[in-house]
PDB file of C-alpha atoms in Angstrom:
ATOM      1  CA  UNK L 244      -4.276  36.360 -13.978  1.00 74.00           C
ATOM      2  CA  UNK L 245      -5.924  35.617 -10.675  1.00 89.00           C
ATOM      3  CA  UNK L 246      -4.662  34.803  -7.307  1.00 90.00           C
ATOM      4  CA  UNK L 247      -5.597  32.444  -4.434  1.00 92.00           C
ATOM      5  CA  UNK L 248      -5.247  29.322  -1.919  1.00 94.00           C
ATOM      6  CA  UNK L 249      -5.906  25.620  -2.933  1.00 92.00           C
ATOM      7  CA  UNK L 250      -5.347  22.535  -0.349  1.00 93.00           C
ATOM      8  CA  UNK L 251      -4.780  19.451  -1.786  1.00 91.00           C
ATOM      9  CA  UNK L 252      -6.003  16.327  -0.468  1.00 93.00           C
ATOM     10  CA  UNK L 253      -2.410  15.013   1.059  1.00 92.00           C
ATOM     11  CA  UNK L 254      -2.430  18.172   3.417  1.00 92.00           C
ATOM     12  CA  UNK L 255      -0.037  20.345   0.839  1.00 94.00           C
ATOM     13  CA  UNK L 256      -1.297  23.844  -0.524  1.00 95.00           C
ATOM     14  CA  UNK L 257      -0.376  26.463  -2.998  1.00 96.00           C
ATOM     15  CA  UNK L 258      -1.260  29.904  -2.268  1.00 97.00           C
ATOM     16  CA  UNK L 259      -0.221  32.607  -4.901  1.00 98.00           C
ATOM     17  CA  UNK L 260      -1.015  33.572  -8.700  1.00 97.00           C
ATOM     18  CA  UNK L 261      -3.251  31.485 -11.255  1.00 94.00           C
ATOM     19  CA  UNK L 262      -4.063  31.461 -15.141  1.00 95.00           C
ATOM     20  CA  UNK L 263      -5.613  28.658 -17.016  1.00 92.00           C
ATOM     21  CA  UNK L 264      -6.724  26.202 -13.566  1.00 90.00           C
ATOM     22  CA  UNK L 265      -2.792  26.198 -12.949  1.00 94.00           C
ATOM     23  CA  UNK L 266       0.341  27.754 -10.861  1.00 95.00           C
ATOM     24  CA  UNK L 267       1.768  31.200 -12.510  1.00 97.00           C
ATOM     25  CA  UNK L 268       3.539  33.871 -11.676  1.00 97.00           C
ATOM     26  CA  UNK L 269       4.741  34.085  -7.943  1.00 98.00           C
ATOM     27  CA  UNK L 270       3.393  31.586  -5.706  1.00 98.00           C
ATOM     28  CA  UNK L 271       4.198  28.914  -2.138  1.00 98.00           C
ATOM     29  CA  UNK L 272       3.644  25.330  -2.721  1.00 97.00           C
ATOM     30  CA  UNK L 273       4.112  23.225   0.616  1.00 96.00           C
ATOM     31  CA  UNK L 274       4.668  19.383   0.361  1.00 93.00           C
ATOM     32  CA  UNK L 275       2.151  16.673   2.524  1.00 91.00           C
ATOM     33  CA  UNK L 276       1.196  17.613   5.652  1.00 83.00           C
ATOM     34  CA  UNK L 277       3.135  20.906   5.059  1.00 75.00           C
ATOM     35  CA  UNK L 278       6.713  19.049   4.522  1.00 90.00           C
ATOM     36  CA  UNK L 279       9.027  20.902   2.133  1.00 94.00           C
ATOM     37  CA  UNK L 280       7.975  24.020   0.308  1.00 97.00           C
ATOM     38  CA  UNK L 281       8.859  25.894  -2.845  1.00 97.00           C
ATOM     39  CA  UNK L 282       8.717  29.399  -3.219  1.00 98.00           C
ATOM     40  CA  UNK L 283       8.862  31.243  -6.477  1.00 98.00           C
ATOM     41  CA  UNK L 284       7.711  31.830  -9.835  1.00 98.00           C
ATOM     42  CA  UNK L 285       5.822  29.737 -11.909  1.00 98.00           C
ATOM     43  CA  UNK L 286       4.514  29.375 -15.390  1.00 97.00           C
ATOM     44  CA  UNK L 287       1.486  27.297 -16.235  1.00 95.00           C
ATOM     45  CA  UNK L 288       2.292  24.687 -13.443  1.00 94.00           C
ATOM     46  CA  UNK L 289       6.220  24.166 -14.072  1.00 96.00           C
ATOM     47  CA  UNK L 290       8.724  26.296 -11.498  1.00 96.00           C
ATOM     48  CA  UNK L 291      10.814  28.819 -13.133  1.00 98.00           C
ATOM     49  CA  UNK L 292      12.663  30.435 -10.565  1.00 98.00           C
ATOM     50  CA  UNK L 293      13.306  30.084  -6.484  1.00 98.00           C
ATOM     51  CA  UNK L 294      13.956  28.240  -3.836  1.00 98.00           C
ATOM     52  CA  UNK L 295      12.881  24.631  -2.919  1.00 97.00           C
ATOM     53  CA  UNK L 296      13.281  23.154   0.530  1.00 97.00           C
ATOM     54  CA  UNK L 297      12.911  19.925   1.612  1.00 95.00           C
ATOM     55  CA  UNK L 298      11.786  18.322   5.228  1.00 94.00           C
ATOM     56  CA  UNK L 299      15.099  17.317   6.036  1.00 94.00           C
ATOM     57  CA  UNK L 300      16.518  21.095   5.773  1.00 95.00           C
ATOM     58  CA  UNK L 301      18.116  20.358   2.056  1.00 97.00           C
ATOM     59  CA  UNK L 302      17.888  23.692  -0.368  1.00 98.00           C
ATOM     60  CA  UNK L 303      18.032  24.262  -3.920  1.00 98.00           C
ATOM     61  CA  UNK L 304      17.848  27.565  -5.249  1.00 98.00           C
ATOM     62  CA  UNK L 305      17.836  28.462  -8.965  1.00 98.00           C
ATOM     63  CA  UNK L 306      16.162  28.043 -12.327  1.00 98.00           C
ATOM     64  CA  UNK L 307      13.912  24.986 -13.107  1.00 97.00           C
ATOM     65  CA  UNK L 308      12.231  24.022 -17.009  1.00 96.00           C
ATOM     66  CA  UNK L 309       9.736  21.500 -16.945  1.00 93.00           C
ATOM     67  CA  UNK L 310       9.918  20.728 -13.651  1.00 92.00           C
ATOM     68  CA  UNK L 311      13.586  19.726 -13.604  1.00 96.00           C
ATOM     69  CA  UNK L 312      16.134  21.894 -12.856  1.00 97.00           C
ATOM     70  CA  UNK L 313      18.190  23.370 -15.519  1.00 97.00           C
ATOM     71  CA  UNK L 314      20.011  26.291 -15.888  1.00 97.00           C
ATOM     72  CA  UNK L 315      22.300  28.052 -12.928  1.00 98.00           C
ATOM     73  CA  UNK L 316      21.665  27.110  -9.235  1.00 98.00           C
ATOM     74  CA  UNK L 317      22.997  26.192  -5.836  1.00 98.00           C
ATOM     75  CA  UNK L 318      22.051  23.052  -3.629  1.00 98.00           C
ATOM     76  CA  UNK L 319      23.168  22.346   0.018  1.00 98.00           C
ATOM     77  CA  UNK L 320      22.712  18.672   0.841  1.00 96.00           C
ATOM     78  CA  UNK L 321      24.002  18.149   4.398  1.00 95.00           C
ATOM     79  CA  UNK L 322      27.907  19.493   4.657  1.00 94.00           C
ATOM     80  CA  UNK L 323      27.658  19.330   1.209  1.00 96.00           C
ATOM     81  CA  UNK L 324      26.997  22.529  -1.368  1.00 97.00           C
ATOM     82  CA  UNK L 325      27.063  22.455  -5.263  1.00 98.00           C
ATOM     83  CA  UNK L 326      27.317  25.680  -7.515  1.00 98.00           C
ATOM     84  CA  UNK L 327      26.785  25.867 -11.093  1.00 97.00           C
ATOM     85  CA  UNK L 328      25.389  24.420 -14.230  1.00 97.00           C
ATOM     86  CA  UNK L 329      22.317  21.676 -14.467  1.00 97.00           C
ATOM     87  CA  UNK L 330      20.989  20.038 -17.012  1.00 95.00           C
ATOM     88  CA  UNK L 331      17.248  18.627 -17.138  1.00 95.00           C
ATOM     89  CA  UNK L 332      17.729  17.558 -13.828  1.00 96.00           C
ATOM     90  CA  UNK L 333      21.311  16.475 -13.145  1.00 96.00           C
ATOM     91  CA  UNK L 334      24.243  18.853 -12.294  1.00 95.00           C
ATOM     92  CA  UNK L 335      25.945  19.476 -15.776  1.00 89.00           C
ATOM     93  CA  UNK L 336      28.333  21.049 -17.567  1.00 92.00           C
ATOM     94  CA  UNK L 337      30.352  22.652 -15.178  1.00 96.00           C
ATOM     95  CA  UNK L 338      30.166  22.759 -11.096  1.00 97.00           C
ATOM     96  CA  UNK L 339      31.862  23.679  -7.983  1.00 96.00           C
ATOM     97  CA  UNK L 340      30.795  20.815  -5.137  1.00 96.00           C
ATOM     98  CA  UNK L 341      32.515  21.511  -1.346  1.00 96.00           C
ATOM     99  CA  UNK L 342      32.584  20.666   2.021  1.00 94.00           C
ATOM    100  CA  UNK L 343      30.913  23.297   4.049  1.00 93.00           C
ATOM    101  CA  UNK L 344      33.058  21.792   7.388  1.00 92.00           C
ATOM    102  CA  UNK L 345      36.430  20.753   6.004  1.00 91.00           C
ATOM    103  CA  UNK L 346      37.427  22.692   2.764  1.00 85.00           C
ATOM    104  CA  UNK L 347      37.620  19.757   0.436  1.00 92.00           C
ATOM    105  CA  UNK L 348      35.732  20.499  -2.868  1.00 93.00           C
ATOM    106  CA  UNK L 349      35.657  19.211  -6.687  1.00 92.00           C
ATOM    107  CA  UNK L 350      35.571  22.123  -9.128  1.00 94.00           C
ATOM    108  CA  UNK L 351      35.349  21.521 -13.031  1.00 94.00           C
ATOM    109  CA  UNK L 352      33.325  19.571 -15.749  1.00 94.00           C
ATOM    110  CA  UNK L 353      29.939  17.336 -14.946  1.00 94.00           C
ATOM    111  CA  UNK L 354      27.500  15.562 -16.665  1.00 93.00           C
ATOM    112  CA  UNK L 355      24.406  13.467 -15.776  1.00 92.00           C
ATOM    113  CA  UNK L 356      25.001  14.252 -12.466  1.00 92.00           C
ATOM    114  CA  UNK L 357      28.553  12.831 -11.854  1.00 91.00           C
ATOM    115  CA  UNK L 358      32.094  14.351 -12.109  1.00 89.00           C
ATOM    116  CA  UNK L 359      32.974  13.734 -15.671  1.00 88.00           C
ATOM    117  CA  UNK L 360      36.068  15.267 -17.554  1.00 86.00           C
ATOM    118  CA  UNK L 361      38.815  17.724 -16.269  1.00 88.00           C
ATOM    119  CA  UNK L 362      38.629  19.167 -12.985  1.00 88.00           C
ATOM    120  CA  UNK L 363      40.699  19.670  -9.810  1.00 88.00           C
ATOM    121  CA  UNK L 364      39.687  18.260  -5.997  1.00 86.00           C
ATOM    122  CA  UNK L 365      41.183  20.022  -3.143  1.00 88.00           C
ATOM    123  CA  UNK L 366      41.340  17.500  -0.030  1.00 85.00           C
ATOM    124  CA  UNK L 367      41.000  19.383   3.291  1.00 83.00           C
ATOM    125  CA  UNK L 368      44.488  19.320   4.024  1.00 81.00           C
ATOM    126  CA  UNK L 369      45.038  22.063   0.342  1.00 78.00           C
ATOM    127  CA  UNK L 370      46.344  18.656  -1.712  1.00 79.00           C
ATOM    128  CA  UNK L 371      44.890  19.495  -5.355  1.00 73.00           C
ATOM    129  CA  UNK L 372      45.710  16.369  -7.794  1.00 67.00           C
ATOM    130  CA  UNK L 373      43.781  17.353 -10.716  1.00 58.00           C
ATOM    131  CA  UNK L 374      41.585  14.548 -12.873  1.00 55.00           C
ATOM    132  CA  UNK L 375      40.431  13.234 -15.733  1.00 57.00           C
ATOM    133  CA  UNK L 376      37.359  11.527 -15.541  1.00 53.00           C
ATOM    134  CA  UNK L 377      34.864   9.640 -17.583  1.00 52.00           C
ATOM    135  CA  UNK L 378      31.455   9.229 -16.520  1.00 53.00           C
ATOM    136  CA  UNK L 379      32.260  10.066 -12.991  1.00 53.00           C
ATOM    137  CA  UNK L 380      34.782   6.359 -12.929  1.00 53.00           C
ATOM    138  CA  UNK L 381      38.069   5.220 -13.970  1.00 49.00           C
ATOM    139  CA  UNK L 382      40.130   8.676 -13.486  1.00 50.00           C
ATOM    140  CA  UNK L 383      43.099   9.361 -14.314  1.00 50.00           C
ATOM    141  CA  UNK L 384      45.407  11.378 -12.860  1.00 46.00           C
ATOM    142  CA  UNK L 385      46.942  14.360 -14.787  1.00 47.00           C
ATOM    143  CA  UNK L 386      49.130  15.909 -12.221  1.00 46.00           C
ATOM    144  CA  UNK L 387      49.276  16.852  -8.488  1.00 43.00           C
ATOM    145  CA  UNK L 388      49.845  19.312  -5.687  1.00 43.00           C
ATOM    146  CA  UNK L 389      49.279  17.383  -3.041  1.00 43.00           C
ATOM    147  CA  UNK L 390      51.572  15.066  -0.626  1.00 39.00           C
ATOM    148  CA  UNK L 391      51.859  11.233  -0.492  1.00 38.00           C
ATOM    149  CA  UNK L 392      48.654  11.116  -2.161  1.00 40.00           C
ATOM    150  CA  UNK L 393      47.320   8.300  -4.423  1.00 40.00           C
ATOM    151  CA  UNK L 394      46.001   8.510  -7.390  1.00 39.00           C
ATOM    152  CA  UNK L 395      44.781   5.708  -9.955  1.00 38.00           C
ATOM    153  CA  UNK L 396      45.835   5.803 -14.081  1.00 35.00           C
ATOM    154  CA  UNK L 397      46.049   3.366 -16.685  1.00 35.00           C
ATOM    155  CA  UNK L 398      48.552   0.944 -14.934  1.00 32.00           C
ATOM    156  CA  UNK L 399      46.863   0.528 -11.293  1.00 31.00           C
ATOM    157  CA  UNK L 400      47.651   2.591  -8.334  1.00 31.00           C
ATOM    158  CA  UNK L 401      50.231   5.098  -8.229  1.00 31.00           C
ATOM    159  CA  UNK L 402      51.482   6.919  -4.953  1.00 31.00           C
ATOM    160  CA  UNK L 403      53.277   9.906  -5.636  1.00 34.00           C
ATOM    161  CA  UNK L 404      55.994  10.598  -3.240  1.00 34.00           C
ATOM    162  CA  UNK L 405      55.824  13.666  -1.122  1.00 35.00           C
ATOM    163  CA  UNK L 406      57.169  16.905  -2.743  1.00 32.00           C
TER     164      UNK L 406
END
C-alpha cells in the first residue's frame, strides 16, 4: 500500500493511503472547492468507517458499505440527531431521532428511512403516546402518557382527555 495527495479537477482532494489507483486504508477526502470532507478508512474506493461532514455543518459518523451507509451510526442534521441502525442508505431497523433544543424524540423501529412499526415519541413537554406505524403513515395509536393529546386510529381523530 502506498500513500499520497491527488486534486481533482472540481477543487476536492484526497490525501491518505492507496492500493490498486484507489482510496484504502485511512485517508481525507474534501468535497469542491474544499466543501464537506470525510475522514476515515477506506477500502478500494468505498468508506468503511468515520466521519463525514457536510458544508452546511451536518455530521454523520459511523460505518458505510458500498458507499451507503449501513451498519451503526449517528447523524446531526440541524437540532436534529439520529442514533442507531441503517440500512444501504436509509436509517433502518431500529433508531433513536431527538431534538437537541427541546427534548422531543422518536425511539423504536425504522425502515427505508421513515418511522415504521412500534415505537414511542416523547413531545417536549414528557407526553409519550406510543405508535404503531406503517411505512412512516397512517399510525395508530396504542396507548398514551401524555395530556390532552391527539392521536389518530382506525376511526379518525381521537383526543384523549387529560389524565
Amino acid at each position: 500500500m502506498s500513500g499520497g495527495r491527488f486534486d481533482f479537477d472540481d477543487g476536492g482532494a484526497y490525501c491518505g493511503g492507496w492500493e490498486g489507483g484507489k482510496a484504502h486504508g485511512h485517508g481525507l477526502c474534501t468535497g469542491p472547492k474544499g466543501q464537506g470532507e470525510y475522514s476515515g478508512s477506506w477500502n478500494f474506493g468505498f468508506e468503511v468507517a468515520g466521519v463525514y461532514t457536510w458544508p452546511s455543518g451536518n455530521t454523520f459518523e459511523g460505518y458505510w458499505s458500498q458507499g451507503k451507509r449501513h451498519g451503526l451510526g449517528i447523524e446531526t442534521k440541524g437540532r436534529w440527531l439520529y442514533k442507531g441502525e441503517w440500512t444501504h442508505g436509509f436509517k433502518g431497523r431500529y433508531g433513536i431521532r431527538q431534538s437537541t433544543s427541546s427534548g422531543a424524540k422518536y425511539e423504536g423501529t425504522w425502515n427505508n428511512g421513515l418511522q415504521d412499526g412500534y415505537g414511542t415519541e416523547t413531545y417536549a413537554d414528557g407526553g409519550e403516546p406510543a405508535w404503531d406505524l406503517w411505512g412512516g403513515v397512517g399510525p395508530e395509536r396504542v396507548g398514551s402518557t401524555g395530556r390532552g393529546q391527539e392521536g389518530w386510529g382506525a376511526a379518525g381523530t381521537i383526543r384523549w382527555a387529560g389524565v
